[in-house]
Tab-separated table of C-alpha atoms in Angstrom:
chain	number	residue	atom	x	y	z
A	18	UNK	CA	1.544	28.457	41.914
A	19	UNK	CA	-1.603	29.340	43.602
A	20	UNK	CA	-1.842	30.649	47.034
A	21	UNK	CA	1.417	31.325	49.576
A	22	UNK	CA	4.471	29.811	49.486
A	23	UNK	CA	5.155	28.015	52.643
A	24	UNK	CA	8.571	26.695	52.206
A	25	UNK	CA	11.930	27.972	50.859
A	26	UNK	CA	14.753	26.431	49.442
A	27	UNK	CA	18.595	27.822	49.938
A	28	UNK	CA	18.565	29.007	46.739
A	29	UNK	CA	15.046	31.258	46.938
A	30	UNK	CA	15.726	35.073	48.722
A	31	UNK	CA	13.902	35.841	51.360
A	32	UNK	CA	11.819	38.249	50.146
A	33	UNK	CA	9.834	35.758	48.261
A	34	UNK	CA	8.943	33.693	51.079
A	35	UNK	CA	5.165	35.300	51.738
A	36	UNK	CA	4.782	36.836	48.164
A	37	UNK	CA	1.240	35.515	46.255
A	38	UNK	CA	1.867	35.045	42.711
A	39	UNK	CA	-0.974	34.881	39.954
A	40	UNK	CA	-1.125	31.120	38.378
A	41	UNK	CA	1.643	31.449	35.449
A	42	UNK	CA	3.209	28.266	33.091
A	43	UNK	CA	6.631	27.294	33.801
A	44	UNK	CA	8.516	27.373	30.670
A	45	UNK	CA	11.797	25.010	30.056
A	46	UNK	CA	14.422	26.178	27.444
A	47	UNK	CA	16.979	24.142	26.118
A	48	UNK	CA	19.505	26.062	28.394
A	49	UNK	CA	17.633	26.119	31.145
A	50	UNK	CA	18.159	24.273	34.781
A	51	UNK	CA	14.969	24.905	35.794
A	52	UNK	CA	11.800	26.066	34.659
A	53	UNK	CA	10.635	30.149	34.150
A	54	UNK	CA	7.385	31.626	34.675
A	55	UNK	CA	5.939	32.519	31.262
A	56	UNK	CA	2.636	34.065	30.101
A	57	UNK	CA	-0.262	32.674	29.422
A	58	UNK	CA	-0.172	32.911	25.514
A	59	UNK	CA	-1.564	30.706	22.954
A	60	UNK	CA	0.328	27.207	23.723
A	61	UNK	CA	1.594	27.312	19.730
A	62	UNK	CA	2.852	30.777	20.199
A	63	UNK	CA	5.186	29.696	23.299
A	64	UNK	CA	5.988	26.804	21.099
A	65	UNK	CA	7.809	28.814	19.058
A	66	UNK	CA	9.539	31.337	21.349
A	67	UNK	CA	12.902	29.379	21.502
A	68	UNK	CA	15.302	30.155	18.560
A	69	UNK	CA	15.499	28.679	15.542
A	70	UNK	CA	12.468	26.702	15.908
A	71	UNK	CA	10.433	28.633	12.943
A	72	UNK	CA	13.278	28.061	10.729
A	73	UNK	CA	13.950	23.893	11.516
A	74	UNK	CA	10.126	24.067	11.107
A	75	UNK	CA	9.634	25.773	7.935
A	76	UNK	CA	12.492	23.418	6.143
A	77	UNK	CA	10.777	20.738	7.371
A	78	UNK	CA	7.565	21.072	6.121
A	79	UNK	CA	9.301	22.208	2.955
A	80	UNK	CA	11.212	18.572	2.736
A	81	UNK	CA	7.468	16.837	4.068
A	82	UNK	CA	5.366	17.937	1.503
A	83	UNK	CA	7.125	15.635	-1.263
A	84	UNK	CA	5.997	12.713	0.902
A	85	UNK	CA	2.774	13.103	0.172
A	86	UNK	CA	3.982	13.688	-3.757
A	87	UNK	CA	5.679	11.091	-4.792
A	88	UNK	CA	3.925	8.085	-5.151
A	89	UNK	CA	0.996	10.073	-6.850
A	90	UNK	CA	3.789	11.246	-9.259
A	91	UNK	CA	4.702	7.808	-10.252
A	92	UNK	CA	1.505	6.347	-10.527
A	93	UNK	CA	0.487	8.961	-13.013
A	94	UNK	CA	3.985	9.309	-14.679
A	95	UNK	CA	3.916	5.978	-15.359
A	96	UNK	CA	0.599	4.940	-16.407
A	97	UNK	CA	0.862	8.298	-18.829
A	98	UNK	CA	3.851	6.466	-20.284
A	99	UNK	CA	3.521	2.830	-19.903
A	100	UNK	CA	-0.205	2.270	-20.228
A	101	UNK	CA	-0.208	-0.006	-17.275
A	102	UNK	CA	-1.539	1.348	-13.744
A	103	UNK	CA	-0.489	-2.341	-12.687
A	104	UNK	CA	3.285	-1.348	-13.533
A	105	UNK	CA	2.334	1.619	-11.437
A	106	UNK	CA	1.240	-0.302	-8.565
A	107	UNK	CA	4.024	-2.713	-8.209
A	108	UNK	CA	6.690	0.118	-8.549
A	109	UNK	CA	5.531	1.973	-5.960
A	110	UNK	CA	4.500	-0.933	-3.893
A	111	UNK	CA	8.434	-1.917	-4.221
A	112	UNK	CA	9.128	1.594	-2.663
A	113	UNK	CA	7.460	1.000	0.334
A	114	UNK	CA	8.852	-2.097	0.943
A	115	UNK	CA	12.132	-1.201	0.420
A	116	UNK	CA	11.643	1.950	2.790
A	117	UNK	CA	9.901	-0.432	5.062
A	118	UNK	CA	13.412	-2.600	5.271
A	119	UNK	CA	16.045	0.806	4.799
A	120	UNK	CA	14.291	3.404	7.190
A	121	UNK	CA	14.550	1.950	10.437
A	122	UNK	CA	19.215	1.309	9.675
A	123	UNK	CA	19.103	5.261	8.100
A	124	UNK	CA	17.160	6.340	11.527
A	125	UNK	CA	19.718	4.627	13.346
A	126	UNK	CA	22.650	5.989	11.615
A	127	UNK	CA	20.908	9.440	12.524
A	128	UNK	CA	20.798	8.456	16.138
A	129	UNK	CA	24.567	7.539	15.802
A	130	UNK	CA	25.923	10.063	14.213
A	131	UNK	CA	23.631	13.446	14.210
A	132	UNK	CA	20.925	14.202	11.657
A	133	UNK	CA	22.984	16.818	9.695
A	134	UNK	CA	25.630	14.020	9.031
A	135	UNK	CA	23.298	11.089	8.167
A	136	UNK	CA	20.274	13.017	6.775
A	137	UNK	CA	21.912	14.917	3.249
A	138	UNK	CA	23.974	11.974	2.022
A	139	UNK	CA	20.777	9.828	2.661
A	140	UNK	CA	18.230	12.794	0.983
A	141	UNK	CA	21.045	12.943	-1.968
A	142	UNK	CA	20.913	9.095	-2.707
A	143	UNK	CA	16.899	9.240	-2.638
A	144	UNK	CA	16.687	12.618	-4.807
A	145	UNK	CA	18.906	10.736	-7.175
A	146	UNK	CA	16.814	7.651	-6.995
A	147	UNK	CA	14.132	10.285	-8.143
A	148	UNK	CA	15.745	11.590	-10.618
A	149	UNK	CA	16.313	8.302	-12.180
A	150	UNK	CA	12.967	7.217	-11.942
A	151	UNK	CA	11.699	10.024	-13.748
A	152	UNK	CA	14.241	9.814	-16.597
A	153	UNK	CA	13.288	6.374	-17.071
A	154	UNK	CA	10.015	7.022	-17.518
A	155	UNK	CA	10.327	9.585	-19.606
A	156	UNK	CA	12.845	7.460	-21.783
A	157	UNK	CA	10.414	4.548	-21.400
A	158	UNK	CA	13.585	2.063	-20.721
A	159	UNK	CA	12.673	-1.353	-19.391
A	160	UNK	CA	10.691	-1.593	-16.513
A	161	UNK	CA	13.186	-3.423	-14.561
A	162	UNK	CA	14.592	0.260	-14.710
A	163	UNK	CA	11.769	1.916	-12.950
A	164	UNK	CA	11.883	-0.503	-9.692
A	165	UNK	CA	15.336	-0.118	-9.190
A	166	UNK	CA	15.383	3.763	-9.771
A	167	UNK	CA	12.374	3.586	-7.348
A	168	UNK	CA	14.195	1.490	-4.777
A	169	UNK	CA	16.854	4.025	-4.137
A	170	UNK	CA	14.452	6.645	-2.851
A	171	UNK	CA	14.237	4.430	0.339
A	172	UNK	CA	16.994	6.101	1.991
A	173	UNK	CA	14.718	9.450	2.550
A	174	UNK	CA	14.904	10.300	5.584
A	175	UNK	CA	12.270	10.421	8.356
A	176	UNK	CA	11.951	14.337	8.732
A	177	UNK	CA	8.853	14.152	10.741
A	178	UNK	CA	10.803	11.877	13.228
A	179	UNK	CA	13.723	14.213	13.533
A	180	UNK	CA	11.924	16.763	13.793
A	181	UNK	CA	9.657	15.434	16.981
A	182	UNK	CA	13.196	14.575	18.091
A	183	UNK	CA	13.742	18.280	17.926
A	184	UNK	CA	10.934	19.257	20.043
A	185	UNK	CA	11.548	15.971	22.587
A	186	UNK	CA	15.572	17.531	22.860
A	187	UNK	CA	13.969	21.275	23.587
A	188	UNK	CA	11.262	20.958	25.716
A	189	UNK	CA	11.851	17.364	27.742
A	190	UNK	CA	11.256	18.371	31.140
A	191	UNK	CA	7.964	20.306	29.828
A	192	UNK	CA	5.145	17.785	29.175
A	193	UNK	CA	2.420	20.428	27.963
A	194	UNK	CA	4.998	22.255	25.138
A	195	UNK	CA	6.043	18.249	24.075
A	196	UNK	CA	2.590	17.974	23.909
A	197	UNK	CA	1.817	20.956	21.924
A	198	UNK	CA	4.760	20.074	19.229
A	199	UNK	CA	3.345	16.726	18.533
A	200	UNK	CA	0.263	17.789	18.413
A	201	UNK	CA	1.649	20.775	15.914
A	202	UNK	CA	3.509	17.520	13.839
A	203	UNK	CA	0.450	15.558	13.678
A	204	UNK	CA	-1.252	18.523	12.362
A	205	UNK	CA	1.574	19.195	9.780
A	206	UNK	CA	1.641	15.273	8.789
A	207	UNK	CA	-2.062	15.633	8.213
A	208	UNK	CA	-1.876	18.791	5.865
A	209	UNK	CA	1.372	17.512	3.543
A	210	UNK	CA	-0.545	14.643	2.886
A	211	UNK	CA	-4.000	16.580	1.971
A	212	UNK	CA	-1.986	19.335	-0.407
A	213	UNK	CA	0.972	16.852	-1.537
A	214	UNK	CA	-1.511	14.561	-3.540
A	215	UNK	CA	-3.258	17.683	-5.168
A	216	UNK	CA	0.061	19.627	-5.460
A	217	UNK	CA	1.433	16.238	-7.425
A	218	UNK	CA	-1.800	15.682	-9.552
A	219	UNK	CA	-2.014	18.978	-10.897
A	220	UNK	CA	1.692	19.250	-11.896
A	221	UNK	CA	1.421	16.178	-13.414
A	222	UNK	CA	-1.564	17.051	-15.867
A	223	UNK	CA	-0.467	20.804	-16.432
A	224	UNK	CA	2.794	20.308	-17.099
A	225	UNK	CA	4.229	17.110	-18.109
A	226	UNK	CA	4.075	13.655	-16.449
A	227	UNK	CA	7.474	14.022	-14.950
A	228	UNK	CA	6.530	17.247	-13.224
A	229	UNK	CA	5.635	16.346	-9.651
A	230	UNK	CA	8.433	14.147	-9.171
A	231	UNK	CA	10.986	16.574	-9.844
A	232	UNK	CA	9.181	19.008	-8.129
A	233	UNK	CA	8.962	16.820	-5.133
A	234	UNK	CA	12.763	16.028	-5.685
A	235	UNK	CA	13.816	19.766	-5.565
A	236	UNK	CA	11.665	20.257	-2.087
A	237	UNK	CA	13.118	17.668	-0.515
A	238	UNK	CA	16.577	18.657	-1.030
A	239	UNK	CA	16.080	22.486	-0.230
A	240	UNK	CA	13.981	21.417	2.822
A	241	UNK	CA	16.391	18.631	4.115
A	242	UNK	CA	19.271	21.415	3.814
A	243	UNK	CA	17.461	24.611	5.366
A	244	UNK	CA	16.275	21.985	8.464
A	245	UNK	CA	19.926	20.576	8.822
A	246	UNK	CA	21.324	23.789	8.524
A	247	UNK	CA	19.693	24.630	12.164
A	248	UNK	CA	22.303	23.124	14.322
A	249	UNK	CA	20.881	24.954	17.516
A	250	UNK	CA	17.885	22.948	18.319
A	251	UNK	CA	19.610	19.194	16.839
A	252	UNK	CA	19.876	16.541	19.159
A	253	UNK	CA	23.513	16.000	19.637
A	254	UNK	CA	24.648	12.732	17.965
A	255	UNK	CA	24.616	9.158	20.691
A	256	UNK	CA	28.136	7.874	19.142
A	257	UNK	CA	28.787	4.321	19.517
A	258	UNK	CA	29.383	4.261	22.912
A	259	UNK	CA	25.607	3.819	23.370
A	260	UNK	CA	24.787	0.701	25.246
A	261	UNK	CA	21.081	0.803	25.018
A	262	UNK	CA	18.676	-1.986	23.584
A	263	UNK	CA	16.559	-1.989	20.504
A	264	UNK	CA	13.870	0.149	20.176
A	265	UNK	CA	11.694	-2.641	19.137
A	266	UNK	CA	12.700	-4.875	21.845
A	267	UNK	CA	12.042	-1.715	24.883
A	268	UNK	CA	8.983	-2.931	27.347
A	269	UNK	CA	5.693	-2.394	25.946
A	270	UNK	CA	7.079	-1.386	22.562
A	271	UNK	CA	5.746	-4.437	20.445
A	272	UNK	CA	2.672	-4.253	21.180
A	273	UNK	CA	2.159	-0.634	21.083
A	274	UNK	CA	3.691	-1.660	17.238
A	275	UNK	CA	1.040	-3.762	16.739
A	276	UNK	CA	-1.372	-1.207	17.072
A	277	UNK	CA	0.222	1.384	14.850
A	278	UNK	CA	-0.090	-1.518	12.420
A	279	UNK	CA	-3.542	-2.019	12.547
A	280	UNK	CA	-4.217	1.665	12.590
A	281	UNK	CA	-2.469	1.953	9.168
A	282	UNK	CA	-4.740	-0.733	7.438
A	283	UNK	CA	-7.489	1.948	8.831
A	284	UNK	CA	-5.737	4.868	6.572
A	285	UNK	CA	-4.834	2.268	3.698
A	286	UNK	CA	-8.644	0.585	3.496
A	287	UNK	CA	-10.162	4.124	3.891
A	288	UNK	CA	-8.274	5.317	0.754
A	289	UNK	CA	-8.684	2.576	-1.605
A	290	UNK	CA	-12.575	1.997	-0.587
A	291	UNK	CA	-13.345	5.896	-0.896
A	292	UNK	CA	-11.860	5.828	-4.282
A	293	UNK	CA	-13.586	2.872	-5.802
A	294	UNK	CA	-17.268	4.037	-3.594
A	295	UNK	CA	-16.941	7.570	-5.962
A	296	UNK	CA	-16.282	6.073	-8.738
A	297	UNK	CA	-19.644	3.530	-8.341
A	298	UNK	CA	-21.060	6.640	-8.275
A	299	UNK	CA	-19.993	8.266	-11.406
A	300	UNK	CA	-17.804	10.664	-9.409
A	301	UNK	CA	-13.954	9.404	-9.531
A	302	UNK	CA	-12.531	13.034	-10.135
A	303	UNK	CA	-14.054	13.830	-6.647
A	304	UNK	CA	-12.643	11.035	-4.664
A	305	UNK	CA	-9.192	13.213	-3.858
A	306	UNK	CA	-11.515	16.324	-2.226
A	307	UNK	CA	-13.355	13.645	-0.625
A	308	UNK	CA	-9.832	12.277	0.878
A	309	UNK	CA	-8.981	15.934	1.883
A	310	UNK	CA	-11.834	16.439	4.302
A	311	UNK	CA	-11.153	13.789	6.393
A	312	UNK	CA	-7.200	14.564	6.356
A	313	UNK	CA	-8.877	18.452	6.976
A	314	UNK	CA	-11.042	17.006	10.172
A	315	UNK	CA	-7.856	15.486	11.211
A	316	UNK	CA	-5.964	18.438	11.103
A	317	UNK	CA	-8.116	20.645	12.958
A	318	UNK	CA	-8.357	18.252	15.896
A	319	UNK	CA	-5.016	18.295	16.128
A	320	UNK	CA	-4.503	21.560	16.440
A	321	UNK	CA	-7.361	21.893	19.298
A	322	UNK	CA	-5.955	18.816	20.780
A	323	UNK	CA	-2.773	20.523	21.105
A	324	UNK	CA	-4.756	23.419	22.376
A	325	UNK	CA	-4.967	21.684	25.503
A	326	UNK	CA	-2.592	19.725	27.999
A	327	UNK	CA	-2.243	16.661	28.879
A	328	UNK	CA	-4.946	15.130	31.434
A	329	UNK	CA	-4.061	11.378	33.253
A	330	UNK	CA	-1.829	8.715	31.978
A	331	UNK	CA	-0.985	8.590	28.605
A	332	UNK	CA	-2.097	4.977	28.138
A	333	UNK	CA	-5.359	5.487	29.151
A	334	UNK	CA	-5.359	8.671	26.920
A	335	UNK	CA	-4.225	6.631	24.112
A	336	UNK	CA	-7.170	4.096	24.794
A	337	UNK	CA	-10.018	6.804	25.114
A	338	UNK	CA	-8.699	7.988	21.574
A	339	UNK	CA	-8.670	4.665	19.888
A	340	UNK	CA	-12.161	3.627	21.167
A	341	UNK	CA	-13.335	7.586	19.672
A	342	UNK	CA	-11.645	6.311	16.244
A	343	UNK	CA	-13.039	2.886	16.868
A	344	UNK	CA	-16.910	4.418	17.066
A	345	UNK	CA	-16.286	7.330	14.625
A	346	UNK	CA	-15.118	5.303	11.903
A	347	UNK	CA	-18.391	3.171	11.522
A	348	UNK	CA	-20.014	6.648	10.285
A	349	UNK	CA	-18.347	6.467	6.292
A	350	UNK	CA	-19.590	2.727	6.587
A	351	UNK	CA	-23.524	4.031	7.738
A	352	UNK	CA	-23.294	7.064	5.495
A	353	UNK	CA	-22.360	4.743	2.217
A	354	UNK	CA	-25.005	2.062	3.133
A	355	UNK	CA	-27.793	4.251	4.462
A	356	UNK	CA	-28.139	7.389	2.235
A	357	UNK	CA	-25.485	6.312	-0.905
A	358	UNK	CA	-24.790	10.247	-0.878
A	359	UNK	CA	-21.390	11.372	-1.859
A	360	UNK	CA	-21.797	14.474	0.221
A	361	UNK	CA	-23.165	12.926	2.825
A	362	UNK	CA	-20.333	10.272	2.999
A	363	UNK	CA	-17.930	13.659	2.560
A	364	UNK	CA	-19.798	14.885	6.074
A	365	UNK	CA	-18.673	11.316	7.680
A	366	UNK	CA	-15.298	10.870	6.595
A	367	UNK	CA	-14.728	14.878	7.638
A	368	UNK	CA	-16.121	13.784	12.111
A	369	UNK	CA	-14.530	10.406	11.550
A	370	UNK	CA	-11.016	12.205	10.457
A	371	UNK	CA	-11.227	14.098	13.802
A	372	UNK	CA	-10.052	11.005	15.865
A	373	UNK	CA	-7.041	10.535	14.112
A	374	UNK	CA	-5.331	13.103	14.753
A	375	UNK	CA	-5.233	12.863	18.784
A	376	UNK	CA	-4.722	8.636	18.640
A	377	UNK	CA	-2.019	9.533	16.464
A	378	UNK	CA	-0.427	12.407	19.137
A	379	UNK	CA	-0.756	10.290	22.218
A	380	UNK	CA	0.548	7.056	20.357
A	381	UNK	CA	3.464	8.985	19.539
A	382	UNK	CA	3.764	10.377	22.355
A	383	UNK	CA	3.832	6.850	24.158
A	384	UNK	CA	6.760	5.565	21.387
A	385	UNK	CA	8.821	8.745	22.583
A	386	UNK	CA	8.323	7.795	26.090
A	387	UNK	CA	9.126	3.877	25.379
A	388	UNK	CA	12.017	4.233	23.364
A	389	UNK	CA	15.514	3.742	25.208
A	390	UNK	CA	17.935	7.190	25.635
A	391	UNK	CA	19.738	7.579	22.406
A	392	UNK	CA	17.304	5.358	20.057
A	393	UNK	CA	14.501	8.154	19.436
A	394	UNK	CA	14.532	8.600	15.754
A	395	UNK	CA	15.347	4.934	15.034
A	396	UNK	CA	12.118	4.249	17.605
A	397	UNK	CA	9.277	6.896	15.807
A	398	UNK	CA	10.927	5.359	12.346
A	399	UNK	CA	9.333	1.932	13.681
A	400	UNK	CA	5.954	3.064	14.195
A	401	UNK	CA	5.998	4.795	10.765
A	402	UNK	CA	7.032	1.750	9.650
A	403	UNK	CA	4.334	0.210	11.177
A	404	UNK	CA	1.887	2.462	9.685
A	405	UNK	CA	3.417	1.830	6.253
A	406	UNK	CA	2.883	-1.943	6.690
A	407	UNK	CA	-0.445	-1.193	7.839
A	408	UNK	CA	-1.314	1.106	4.781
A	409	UNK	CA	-0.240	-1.875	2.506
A	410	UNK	CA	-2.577	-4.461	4.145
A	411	UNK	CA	-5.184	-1.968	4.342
A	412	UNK	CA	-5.047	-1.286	0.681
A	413	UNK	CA	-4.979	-4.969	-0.426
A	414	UNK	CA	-7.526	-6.085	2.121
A	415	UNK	CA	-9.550	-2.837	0.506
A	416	UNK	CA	-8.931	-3.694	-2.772
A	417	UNK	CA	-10.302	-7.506	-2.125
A	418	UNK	CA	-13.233	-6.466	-0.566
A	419	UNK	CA	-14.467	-4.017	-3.207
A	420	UNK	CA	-14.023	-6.380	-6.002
A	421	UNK	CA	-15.580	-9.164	-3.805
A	422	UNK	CA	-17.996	-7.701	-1.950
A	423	UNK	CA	-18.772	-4.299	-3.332
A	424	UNK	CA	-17.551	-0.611	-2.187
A	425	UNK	CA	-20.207	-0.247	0.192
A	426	UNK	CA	-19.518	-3.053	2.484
A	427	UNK	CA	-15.477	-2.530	2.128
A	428	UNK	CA	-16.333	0.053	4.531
A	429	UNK	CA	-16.081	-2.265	6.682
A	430	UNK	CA	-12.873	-2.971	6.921
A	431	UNK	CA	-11.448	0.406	8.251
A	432	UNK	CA	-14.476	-0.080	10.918
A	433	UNK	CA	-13.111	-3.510	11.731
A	434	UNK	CA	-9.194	-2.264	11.611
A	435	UNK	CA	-10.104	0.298	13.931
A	436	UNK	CA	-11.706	-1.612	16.477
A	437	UNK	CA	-8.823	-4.244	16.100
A	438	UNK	CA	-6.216	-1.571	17.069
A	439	UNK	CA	-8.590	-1.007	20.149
A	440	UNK	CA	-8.466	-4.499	21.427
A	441	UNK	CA	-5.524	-4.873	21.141
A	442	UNK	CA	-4.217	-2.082	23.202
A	443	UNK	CA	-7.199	-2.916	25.437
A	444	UNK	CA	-5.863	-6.834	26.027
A	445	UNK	CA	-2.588	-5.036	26.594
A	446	UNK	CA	-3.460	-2.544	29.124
A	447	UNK	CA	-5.457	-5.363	30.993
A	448	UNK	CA	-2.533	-7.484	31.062
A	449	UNK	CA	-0.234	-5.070	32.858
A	450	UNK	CA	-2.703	-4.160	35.061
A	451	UNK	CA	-3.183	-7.642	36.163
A	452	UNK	CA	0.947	-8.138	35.974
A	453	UNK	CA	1.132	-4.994	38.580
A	454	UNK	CA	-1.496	-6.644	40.597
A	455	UNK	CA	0.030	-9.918	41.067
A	456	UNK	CA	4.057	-8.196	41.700
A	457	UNK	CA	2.184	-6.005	44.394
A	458	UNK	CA	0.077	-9.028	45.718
A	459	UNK	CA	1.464	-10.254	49.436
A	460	UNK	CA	3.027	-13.845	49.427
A	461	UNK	CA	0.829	-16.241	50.667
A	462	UNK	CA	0.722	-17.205	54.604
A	463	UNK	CA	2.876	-20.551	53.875
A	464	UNK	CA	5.369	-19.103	52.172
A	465	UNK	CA	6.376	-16.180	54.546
A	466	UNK	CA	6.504	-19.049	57.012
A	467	UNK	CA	8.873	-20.838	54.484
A	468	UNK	CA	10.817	-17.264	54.254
């Protein structure tokens, strides 16, 4: 509030009527009518001010972390075993489909009936599922076995969803602090998936094959139970009594699907293209580092992009951001064709990692807003399964191109990917534009005179 106050309401005492106050935040808390002045402090400091948000945070990342474990753990567990990193491929590939088809009913039940309630039965079944899948392994029973041990670990929950759902329960009616929390997730997302591959690797080849995924079995259980065990901060359960529609079938929500699809075949090409580029170069073992820097890129822009609030619509946010990922990611594709440097591509992959990040936030950020009262976890569940799809038609397009065409030009299909997710949103924003235009349009001279 800058300058005097010129009006009062009923509830405001008169002494404050002519009082000049110094420009302060206002600060919602989950018990909270209205806003309170609160300091100007590092936005992920005020973050976590309100209770029992360090503690829902820290089990979360605990119960994240495996996410980024487990399908490194059964791609080495069972090529150590089986001898077949086609086996491998197809197992895990199962997974993913299966949590493609299971996440979206398991994010509903946790709409329906609280996350507490839905989310440990559902993290039991998939730690079990785990379990399995490493005993088979290690037993070497038939490989039928191994995809339906796999299959069961669909049911893990989404614990980055619930736990935006967290942050959109605490601070809704304060757009910079949302902001700043999915910002802070994005950020987290980003660093489970740079340490969870290493983390699973070097288990794996230390200890025994088996060794990341029980390891990433045990996390997720302790981290699903210390983050349910925070009650506080949970959205209260909808019930069935909730009338509202589909997440999917919300305005503007199919489209904005559409993009989070062709974003993921960015993140699925990327991977599978890096890979096979290091190893044309005689340098496989450093393909995973490689990987890191560009997760690392993303992670620091998130963090600075959460740094700072909000400015104009989110849709046209959300467009700036995918044309930056749209422009950045040509740079792996010019560093691998122009220099054929591994460090140089490194350099590349660590500025073009820096747009992810933010698209990511305000997409996010745009499902939240979309999504119908009462549907949020099943809605974010969509776009991560969106992103899953994507990462699976990313890899296979990936894969195609390299063996077709050679690593160097599979950089192009990331490039392309990316600028497909930014024509598409484009085409969409143009098309509501043009829909606003024509509903705001006055009728025509003739038919007034008709009227």
């Amino acid at each position: 509030m800058n300058g005097q106050r010129t009006g009062k309401t009923p509830a405001e005492p008169e002494s404050t009527t002519h009082v000049r106050e110094w420009p302060v935040h206002r600060c919602w808390t989950p018990h909270s009518r209205h806003p309170e002045p609160c300091s100007m402090a590092n936005p992920y400091t005020r973050l976590f001010e309100t209770p029992a948000t360090r503690a829902f945070t820290l089990g979360n990342l605990v119960a994240r972390l495996p996410m980024g474990m487990f399908g490194v753990s059964a791609i080495i567990m069972i090529a150590d075993r089986y001898g077949s990193y086609a086996l491998a491929g197809a197992v895990t590939a199962t997974g993913l489909a299966a949590t493609a088809v299971v996440a979206p009913y398991t994010a509903r039940l946790v709409d329906r009936y609280g996350q507490a309630r839905t989310a440990r039965p559902a993290t039991a079944i998939a730690v079990l599922g785990s379990l399995l899948l490493a005993l088979c392994v290690h037993l070497q029973a038939p490989s039928w076995t191994l995809f339906a041990a796999y299959a069961l670990t669909a049911t893990t929950p989404n614990t980055g969803g619930m736990s935006r759902a967290r942050w959109q329960h605490l601070y809704r009616g304060d757009p910079a602090r949302l902001h700043t929390a999915n910002s802070f997730e994005q950020a987290a997302d980003e660093l489970c998936f740079m340490l969870g591959p290493v983390v699973a690797a070097l288990l794996c080849t230390a200890l025994f094959p088996e060794a990341g995924t029980l390891t990433g079995a045990v996390l997720l259980l302790l981290g699903v139970l210390v983050f349910t065990a925070q009650r506080g901060t949970e959205p209260p359960p909808q019930g069935r009594t909730t009338k509202s529609r589909s997440p999917i079938a919300a305005p503007g929500m199919l489209p904005l699907l559409t993009v989070f699809l062709a974003t993921g075949a960015v993140f699925g090409s990327m991977e599978v293209v890096t890979v096979a580029y290091a190893d044309s170069l005689g340098h496989a073992a450093a393909a995973g580092p490689v990987l890191a820097l560009q997760a690392a890129g993303s992670c620091a822009a998130g963090l600075l992009y959460g740094m700072r609030g909000p400015s104009g619509p989110a849709p046209r946010r959300f467009l700036l951001c995918l044309a930056a990922m749209a422009a950045l990611m040509t740079l792996p594709l010019l560093a691998a064709g122009l220099t054929g440097s591994l460090s140089v591509l490194a350099g590349a992959l660590l500025v073009a990692g820096m747009a992810t990040a933010p698209t990511m936030v305000t997409g996010m950020g745009l499902v939240q807003a979309r999504t119908p009262e009462g549907r949020l976890n099943e809605g974010m569940t969509l776009a991560v399964t969106g992103l899953l799809g994507g990462i699976a038609c990313g890899s296979a397009l990936g894969g195609w191109t390299v063996e077709h065409l050679g690593p160097v030009t599979a950089y192009a299909v990331p490039a392309t990917a990316a600028a497909a997710a930014l024509a598409l949103f484009s085409t969409v924003t143009v098309y509501a534009r043009s829909t606003r235009r024509r509903r705001r349009a006055p009728l025509p001279a003739a038919r007034q005179a008709v009227r």
